XYZ file of C-alpha atoms in Angstrom:
628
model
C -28.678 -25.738 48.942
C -28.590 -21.965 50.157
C -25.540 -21.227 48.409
C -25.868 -23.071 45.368
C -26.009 -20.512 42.294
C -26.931 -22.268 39.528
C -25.073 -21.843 36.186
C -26.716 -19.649 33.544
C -27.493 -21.128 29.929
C -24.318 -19.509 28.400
C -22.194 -20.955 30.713
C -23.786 -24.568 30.565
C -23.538 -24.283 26.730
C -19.699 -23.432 27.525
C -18.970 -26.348 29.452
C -20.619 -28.368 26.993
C -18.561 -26.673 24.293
C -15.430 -27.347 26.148
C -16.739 -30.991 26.794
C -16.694 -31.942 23.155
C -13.291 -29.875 22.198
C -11.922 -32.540 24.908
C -13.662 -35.672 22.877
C -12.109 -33.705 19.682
C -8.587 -33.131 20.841
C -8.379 -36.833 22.686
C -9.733 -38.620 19.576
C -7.540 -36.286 16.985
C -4.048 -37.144 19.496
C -4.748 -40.882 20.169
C -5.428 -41.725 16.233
C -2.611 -39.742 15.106
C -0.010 -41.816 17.433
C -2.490 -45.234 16.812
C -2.225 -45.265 20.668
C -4.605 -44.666 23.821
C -7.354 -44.745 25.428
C -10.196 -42.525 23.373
C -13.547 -44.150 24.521
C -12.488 -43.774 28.193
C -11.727 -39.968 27.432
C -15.161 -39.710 25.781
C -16.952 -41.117 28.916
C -15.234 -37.972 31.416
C -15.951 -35.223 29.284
C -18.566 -33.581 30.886
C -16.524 -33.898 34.882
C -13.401 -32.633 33.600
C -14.496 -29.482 32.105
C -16.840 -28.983 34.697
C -14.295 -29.787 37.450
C -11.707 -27.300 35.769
C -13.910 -24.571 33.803
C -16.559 -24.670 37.108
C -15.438 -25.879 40.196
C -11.718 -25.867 40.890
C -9.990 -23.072 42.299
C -6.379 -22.957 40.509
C -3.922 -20.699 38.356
C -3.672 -22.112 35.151
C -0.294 -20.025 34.614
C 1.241 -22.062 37.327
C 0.210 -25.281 37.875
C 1.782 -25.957 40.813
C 1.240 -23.134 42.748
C 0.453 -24.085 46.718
C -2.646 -22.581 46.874
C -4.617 -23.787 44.389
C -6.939 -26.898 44.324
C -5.366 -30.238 43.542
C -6.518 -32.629 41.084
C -5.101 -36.405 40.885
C -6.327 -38.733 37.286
C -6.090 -41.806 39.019
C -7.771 -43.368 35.810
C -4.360 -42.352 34.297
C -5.028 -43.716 30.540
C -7.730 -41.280 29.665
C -4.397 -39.144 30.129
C -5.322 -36.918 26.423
C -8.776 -35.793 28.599
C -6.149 -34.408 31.179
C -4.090 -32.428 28.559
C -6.795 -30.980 26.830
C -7.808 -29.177 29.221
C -4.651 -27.388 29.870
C -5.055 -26.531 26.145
C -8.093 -24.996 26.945
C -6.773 -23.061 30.148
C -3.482 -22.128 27.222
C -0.857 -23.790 29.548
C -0.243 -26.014 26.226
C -0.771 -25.408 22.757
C -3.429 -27.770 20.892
C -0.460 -28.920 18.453
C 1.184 -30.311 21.216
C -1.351 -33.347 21.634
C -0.521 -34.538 18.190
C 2.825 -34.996 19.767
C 1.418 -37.281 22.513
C 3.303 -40.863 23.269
C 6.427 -39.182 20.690
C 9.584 -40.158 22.019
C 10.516 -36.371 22.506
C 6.667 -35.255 23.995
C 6.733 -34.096 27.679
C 3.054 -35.882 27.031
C 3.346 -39.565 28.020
C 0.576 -41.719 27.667
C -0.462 -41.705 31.192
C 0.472 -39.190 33.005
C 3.715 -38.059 34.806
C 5.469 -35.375 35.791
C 7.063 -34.405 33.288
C 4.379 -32.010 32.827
C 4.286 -29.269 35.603
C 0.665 -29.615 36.304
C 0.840 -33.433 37.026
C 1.746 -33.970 40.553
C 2.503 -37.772 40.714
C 2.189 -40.537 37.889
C -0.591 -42.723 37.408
C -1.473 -45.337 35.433
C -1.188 -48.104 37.666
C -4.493 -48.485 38.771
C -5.969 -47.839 42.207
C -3.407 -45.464 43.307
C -4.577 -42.090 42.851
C -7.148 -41.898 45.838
C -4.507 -42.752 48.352
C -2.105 -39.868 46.738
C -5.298 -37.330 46.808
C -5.806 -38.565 50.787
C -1.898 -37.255 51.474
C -2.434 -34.103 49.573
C -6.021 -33.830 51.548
C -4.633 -34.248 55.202
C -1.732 -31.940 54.448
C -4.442 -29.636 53.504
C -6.588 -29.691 56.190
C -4.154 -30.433 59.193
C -0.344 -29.102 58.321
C -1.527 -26.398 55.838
C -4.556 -25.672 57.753
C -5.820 -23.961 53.956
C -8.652 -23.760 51.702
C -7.914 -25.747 48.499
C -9.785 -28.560 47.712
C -8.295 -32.247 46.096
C -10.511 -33.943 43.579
C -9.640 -37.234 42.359
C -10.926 -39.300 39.137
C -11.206 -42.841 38.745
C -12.243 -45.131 37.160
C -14.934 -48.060 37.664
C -12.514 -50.914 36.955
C -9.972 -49.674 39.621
C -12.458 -49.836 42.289
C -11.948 -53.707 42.247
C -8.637 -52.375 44.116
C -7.835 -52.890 47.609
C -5.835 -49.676 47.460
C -9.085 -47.355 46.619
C -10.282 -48.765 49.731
C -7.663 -48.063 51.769
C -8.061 -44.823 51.170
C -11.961 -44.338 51.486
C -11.403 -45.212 54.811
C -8.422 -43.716 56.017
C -10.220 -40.614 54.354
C -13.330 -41.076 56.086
C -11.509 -41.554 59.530
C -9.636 -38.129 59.109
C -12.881 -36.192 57.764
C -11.439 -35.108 54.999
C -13.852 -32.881 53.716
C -11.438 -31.102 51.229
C -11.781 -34.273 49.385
C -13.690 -35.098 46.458
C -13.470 -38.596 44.894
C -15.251 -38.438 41.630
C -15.999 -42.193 40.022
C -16.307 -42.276 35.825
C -19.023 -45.377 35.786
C -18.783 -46.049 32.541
C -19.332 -50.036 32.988
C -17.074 -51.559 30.428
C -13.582 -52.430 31.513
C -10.583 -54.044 29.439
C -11.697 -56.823 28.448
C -15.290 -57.611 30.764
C -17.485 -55.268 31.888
C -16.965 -53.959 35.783
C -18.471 -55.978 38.463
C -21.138 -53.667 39.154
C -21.829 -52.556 36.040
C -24.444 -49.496 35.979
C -25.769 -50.121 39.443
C -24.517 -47.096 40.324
C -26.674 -47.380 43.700
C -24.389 -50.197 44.985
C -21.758 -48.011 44.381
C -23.138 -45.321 46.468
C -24.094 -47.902 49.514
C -20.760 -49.131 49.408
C -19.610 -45.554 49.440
C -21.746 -44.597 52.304
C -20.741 -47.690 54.435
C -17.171 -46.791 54.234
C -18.098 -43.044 55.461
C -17.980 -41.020 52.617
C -21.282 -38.623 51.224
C -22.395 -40.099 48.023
C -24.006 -38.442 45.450
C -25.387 -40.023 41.987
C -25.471 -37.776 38.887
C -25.286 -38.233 34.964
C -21.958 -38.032 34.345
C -23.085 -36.274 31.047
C -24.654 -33.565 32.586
C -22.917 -30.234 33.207
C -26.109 -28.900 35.224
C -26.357 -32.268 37.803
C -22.685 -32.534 38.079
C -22.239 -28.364 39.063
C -24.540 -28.849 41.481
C -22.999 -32.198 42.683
C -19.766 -30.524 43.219
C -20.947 -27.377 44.606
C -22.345 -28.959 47.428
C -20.835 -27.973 50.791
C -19.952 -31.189 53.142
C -18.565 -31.897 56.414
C -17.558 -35.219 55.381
C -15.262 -36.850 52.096
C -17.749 -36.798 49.142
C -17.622 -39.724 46.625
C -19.520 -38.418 43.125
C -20.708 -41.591 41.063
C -21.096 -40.485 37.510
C -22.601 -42.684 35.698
C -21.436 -42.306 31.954
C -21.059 -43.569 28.749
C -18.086 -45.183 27.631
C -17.117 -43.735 24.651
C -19.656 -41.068 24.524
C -19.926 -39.406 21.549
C -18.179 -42.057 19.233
C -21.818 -43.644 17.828
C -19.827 -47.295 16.631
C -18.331 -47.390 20.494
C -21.017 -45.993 22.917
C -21.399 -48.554 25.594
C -19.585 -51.339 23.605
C -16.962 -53.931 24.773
C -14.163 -54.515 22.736
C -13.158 -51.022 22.167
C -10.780 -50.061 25.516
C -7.475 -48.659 24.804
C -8.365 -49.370 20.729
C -7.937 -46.060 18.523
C -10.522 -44.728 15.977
C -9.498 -45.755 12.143
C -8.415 -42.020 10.670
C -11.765 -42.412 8.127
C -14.132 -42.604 11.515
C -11.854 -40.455 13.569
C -12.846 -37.997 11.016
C -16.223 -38.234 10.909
C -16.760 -38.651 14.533
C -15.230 -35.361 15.262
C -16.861 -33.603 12.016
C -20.272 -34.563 14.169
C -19.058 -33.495 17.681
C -18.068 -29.903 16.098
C -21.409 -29.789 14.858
C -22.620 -29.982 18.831
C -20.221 -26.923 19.772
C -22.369 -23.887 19.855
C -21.288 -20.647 19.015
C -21.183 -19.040 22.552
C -19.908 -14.917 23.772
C -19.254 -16.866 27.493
C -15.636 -17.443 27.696
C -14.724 -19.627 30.852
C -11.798 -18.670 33.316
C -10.580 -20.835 36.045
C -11.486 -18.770 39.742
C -8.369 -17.938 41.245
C -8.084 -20.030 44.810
C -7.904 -18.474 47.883
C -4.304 -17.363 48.846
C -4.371 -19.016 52.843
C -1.005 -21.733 52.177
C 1.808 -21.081 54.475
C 5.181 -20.488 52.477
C 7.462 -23.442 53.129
C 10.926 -24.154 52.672
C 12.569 -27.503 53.249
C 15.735 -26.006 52.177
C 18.865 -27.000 54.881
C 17.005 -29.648 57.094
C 19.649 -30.703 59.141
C 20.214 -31.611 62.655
C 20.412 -29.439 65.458
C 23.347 -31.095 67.090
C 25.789 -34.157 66.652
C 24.894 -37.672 67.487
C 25.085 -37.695 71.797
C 26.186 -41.711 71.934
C 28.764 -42.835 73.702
C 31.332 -45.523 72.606
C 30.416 -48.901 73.737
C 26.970 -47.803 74.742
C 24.400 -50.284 72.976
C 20.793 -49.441 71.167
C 18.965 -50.839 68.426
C 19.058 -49.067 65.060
C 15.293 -48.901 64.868
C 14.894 -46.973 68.550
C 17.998 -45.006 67.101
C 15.885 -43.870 63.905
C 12.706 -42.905 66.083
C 14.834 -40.835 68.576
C 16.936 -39.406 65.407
C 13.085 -38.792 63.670
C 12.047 -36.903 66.754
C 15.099 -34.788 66.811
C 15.084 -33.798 63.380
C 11.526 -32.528 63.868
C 12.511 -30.733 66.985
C 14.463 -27.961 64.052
C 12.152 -28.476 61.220
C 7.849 -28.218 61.828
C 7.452 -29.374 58.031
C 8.980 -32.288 59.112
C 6.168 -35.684 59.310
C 5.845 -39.336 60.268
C 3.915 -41.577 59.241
C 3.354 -45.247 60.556
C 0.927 -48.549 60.012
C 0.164 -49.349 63.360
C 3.619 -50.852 64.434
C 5.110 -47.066 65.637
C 5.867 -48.996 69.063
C 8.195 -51.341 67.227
C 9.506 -48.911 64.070
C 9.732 -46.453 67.727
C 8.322 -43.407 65.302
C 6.648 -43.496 68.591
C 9.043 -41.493 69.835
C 8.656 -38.886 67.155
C 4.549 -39.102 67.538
C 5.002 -38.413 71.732
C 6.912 -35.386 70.824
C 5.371 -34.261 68.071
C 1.778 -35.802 67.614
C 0.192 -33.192 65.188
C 2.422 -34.086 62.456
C 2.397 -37.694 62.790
C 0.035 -39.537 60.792
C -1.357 -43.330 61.922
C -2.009 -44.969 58.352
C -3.206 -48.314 60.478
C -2.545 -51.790 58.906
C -2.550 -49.946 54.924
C 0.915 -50.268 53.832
C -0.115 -49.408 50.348
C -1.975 -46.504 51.407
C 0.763 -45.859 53.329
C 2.917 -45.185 50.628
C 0.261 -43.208 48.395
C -0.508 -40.632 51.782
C 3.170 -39.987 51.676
C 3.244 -39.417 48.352
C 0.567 -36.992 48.587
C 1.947 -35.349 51.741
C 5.513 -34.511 49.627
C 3.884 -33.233 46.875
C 4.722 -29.949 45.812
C 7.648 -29.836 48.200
C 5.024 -28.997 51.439
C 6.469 -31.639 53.689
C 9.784 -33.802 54.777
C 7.699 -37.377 54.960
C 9.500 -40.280 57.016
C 7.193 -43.142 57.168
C 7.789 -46.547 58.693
C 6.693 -49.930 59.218
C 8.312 -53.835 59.378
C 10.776 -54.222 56.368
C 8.950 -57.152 55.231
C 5.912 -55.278 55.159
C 6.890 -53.172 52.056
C 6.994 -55.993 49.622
C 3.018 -55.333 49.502
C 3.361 -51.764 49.089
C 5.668 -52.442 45.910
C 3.640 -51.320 42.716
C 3.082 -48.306 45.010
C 6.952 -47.876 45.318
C 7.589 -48.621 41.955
C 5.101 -45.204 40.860
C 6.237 -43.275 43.615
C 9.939 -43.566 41.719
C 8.102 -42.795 38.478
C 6.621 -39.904 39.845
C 9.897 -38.407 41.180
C 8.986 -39.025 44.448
C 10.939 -37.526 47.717
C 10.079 -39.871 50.149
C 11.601 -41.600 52.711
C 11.019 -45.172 54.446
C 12.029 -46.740 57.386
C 11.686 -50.694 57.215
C 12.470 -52.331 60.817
C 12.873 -56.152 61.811
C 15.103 -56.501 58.942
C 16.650 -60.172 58.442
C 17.139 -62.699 60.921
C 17.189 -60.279 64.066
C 12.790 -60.748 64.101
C 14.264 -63.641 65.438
C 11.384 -66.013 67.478
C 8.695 -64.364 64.968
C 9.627 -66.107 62.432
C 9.946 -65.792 58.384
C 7.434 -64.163 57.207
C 8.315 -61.655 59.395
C 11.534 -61.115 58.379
C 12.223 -59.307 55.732
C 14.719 -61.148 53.547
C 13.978 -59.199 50.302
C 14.104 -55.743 50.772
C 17.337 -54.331 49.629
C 16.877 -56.582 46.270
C 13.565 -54.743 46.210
C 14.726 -51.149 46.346
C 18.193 -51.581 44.505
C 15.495 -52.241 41.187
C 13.994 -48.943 41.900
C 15.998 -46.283 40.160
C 15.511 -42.951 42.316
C 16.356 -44.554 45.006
C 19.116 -44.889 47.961
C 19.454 -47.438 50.486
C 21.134 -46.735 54.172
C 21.952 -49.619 56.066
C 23.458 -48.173 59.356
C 24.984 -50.305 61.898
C 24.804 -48.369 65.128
C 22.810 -45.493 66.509
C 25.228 -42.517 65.157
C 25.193 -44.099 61.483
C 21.450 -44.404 61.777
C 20.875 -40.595 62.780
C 22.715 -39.595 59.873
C 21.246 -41.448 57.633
C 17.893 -39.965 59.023
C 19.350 -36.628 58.297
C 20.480 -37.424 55.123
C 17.563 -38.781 53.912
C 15.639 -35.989 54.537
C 17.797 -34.143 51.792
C 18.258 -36.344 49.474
C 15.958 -36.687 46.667
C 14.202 -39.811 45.283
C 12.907 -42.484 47.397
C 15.190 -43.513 50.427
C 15.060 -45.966 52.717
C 16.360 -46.774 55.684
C 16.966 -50.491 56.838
C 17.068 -51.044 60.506
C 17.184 -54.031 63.308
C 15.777 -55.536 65.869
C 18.265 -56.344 68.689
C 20.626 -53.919 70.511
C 23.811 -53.348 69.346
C 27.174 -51.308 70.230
C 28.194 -48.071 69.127
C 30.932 -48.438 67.018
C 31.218 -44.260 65.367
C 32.442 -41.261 67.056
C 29.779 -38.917 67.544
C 31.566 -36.322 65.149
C 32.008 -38.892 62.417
C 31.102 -37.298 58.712
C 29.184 -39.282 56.894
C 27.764 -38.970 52.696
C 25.634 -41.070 50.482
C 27.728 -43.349 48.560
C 30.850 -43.120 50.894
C 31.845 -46.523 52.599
C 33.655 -46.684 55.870
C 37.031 -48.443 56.783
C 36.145 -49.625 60.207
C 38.917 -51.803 61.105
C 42.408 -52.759 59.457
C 46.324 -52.829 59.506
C 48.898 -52.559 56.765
C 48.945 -56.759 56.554
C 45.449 -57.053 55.857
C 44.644 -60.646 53.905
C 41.000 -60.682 52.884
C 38.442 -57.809 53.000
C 35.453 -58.033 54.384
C 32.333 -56.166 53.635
C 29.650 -56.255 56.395
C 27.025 -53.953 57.577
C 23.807 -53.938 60.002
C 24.168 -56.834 62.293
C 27.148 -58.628 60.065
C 29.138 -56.021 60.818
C 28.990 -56.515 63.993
C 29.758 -60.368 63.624
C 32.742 -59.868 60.934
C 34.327 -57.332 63.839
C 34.085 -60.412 66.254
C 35.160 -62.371 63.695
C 38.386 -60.280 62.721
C 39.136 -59.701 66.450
C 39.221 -63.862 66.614
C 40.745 -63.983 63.639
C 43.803 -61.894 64.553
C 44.508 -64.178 67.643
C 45.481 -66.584 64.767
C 47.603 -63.818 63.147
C 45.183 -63.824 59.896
C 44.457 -60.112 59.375
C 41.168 -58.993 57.803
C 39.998 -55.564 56.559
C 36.624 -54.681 57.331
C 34.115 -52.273 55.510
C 30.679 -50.920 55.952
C 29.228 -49.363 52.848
C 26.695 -47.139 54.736
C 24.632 -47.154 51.783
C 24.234 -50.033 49.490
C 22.533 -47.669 46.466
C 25.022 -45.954 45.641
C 27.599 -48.568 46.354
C 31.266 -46.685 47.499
C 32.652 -48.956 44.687
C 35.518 -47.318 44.542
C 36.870 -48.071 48.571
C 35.850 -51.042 48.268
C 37.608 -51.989 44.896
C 40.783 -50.253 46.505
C 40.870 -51.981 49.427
C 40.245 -55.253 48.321
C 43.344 -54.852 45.862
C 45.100 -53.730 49.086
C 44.017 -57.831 50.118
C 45.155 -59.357 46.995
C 41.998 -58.824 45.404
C 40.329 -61.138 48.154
C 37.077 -59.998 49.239
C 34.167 -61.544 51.350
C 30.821 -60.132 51.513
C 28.374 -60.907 54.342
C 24.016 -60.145 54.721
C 21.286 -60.593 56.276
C 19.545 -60.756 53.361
C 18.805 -63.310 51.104
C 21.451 -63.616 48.054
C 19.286 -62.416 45.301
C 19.692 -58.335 45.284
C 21.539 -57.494 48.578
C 25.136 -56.662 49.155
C 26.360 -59.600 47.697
C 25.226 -58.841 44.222
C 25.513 -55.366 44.712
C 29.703 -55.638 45.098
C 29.418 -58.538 42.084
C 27.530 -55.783 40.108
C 30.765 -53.285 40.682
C 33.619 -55.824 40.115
C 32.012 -57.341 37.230
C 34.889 -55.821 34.842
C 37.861 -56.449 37.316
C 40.424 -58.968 36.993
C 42.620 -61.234 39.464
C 39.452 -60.854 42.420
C 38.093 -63.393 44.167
C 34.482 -62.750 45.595
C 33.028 -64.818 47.623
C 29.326 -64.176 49.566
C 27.695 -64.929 52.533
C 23.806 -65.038 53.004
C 20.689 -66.196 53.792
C 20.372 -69.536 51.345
C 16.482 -70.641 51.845
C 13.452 -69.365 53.994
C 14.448 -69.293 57.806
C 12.704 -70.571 60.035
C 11.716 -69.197 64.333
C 14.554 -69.028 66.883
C 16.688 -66.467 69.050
C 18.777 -63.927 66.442
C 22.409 -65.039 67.610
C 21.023 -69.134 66.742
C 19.719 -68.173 63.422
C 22.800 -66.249 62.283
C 24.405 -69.256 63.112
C 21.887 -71.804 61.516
C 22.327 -69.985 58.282
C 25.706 -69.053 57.749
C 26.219 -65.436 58.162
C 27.769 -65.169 62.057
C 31.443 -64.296 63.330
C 32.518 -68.396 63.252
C 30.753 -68.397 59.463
C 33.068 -65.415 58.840
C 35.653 -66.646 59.744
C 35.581 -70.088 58.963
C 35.226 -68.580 55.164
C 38.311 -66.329 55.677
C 40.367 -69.171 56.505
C 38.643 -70.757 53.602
C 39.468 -68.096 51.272
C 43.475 -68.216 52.577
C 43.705 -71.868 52.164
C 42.186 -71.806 48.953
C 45.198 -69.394 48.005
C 47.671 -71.454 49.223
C 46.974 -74.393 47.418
C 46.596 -72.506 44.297
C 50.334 -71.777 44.593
């Protein structure tokens, strides 16, 4: 390699130096607390002081600063390897990793961000490649800048799907700003890895999926500056094969000793013998400064350009309402992305990719990835994600969810098909579980709109509001029912149709409120009067309208979803009247898996359509009566 400058011996000795402070500091923290992972600290030594003393570019004064290199510890329990080096660089102070795990330490034991030079939690295993592939592409093709993203992990999560996921969405962008770096250490949790020390397989398997694959000793600062100094036109995969719990003489390459602390009598002896190895060298190591080539971006005021241009009566489906109301909202802001899994002609973010096809981003049939890329692409504020696919095709993306709300997150999602309107494609298609599955997450917010103006708000609101969001949207056409100039919030319900002898309210959105309309239009011919809500978001919940309103009704109130009962609407409203008195609730939903047919039929079939409505108005009414 022409441009490879090998290190002199002072500043080998230095990483080495630096290398054993981290086996110090990580087995000092962990047996203080009695918590963590020590041996699989011991094993990474050698990369991470290399990778931050050697080859990353970064300011250690501000960790977050857009131009400098990224890194990503997927393995997120050696998490006291991460924060000793940021003691090294002085960003923390070495008495700060005896606080680690302490209920009032910013230092968790795996990572989040909390800490300013964490970008997004891990810890749940398999995830950080697919993060480090977000932060890559939004390097290379909407930054269009020089910093590099390295990302650690660990043997055992290579059994993940996710990891490859990513190694091949990463090899089919080139991203050569990305370096994968893979601790093979052998031993695992309670078995050792499949593959053990055949650190060739790993390589093969590396090399089949597209990436450059280079084997080093993972213990070596000279093989593993080389490794990462080497220029490529391709993603490079480093296969370090290590030690697991290097440097600990009763644990070296020993099962039985993952996420198990050292006794404080071995702790001490252990490090007495690793400060014997730290050489007294004049070399002090600074982090290079990284190349200053990042565009300045603000996502400050994203907002529409104009008001909704529908026309009462006029009749589209909510999903070809979101990809028009996408494609609009990127017309005013360029930082503005989409991302899809090969369904963009059905989610109709094809819209948005016609218009604007360098900043849309085809994850293929990877929902999990999926999520992770968008993560990585709204890191450190650099882009307004939107990404999309079938509603039912987020319950696989869930763990993925679940850490993009840990790690503070601001994404937004756009699941289509929702409920019954897949119609003739049948259940497992249809996804039945999705607002139960967002309404646990707790950063986020869930729009439901019911017509094409609702639906480009909620777009534009989404791509303000922090936290995960997502946006729910259907199949089959349906009427505009808002005014183009029609404010809407998060959290604020809307009063959509009533009179001052309202009996029963009615709480309906998406498709049901489209059904409890009909239903209250029927319904009136037979001088019953019904009030009729749509809570715009379900999380937060307008509790307050629609506890008002329904004491307007004599505390009668009748929800309706196309949703199954568990989580939805249903249990949202039950969740907010749970300390009122003198109500009575009753629910509408989706009972038991559905089953093919046309939409209108299987709204029908299970209960939830304008007859169901109002066959358990009448209910409701009678039910009164005969109480009296």
């Amino acid at each position: 390699m022409e441009d490879y400058h090998k290190p002199d011996q002072q500043t080998v000795q230095a990483l080495r130096n630096i290398a054993n402070r981290l086996r110090i500091n990580s087995i000092k923290a962990t047996t203080a607390v009695g918590s963590g992972h020590p041996t699989s600290c011991c094993s990474v030594a050698e990369i991470m002081s290399v990778l931050f003393f050697h080859t990353m570019k970064y300011r250690p004064e501000d960790p977050r600063n857009f131009n400098s290199d990224r890194f990503i510890m997927s393995k997120g329990h050696a998490a006291p390897a991460l924060y000793s080096m940021w003691v090294e660089t002085g960003f923390l102070k070495e008495s700060e990793m005896l606080s680690l795990c302490q209920v009032d330490s910013t230092l968790e034991g795996h990572p989040t961000p909390k800490q300013q030079f964490v970008d997004v939690a891990t810890g749940s295993l398999g995830q950080g490649l697919g993060v480090a592939c977000g932060m890559a592409y939004t390097g290379k093709y909407f930054d269009k800048s020089s910093y590099h993203v390295y990302c650690l992990l660990g043997d055992g999560e290579m059994s993940e799907g996710a990891v490859w996921e990513a190694m091949s969405f990463a090899s089919y962008y080139q991203l050569d700003n990305l370096v994968a770096i893979m601790d093979i250490n052998r031993l695992g949790q309670s078995d050792p890895a499949p593959l053990q020390h055949h650190v060739e397989k790993y390589q093969k398997r590396c090399e089949a999926f597209g990436w450059h694959a280079i084997i080093v000793d993972g213990h070596s600062v000279e093989e593993l500056c080389k490794a990462l100094s080497q220029p490529c036109h391709q993603p490079t995969a480093i296969i370090a094969k290590t030690i697991k719990g290097k440097g600990i003489p009763a644990a070296e390459d020993k099962l039985g000793w993952h996420a198990k602390t050292l006794p404080k009598d071995m702790a001490e002896m252990v490090m007495k013998d690793l400060q014997s190895r730290i050489m007294n060298s004049s070399k002090h190591l600074y982090p290079p400064a990284p190349v200053e080539d990042s565009p300045p971006v603000s996502l400050r005021n994203i907002r529409m350009p104009s008001a909704p241009s529908y026309k009462a009566g006029e009749k589209i489906a909510t999903r070809k309402a979101y990809g028009m109301a996408l494609a609009k909202l990127g017309r005013y802001n360029e930082r503005v992305v989409a991302l899809d899994g090969d369904t963009n002609n059905l989610t109709y973010s094809e819209i948005f990719k016609n218009e604007h096809p360098n900043r849309f981003v085809e994850c293929y049939i990877a929902q999990q990835n999926m999520v992770s890329v968008s993560m990585g692409c709204a890191a450190r504020d650099r882009n307004v994600v939107f990404a999309s696919t079938l509603a039912s095709f987020f319950t696989r993306a869930y763990d993925q969810l679940r850490m993009a709300a840990i790690s503070e997150s601001n994404i937004n999602l756009c699941g289509s098909h929702c409920g019954l309107s897949t119609g003739e494609e049948g259940p497992s298609l249809m996804g039945l579980e999705d607002m139960a599955m967002f309404r646990a997450l707790p950063t986020a917010t869930i729009f439901y709109p019911s017509d094409g103006v609702s639906t480009e708000k909620a777009v534009e609101l989404a791509a303000s509001t922090k936290g995960v969001c997502y946006i729910r949207t259907s199949r089959q056409d349906s009427a505009i029912i808002y005014n183009s100039n029609e404010d809407f919030h998060v959290g604020q319900a809307k009063v959509v149709y009533q009179s001052k002898d309202d009996q029963v309210t009615v709480v309906a959105t998406g498709v049901t409120l489209h059904e409890a309309l009909a239903a209250a239009e029927h319904l009136k011919k037979e001088r019953i009067s019904v009030r009729v809500i749509d809570p715009f978001t379900i999380k937060p919940l307008d509790v307050k309208t629609i506890i008002d309103h329904t004491r307007a009704t004599r505390g009668r109130i009748l929800t309706v979803e196309d949703h199954y009962y568990e989580g939805g609407l249903g249990e949202a409203v039950c969740s907010a009247m749970v300390n009122e008195s003198g109500f009575n609730l009753q629910r509408l939903a989706v009972s038991h898996v559905p089953r093919s047919g046309k939409p209108h039929e299987l709204l029908k079939i299970y209960g939830i359509d304008r007859d169901a409505i109002a066959q358990a108005v009448r209910k409701m009414l009678s039910s009164s009566t005969n109480a009296k």
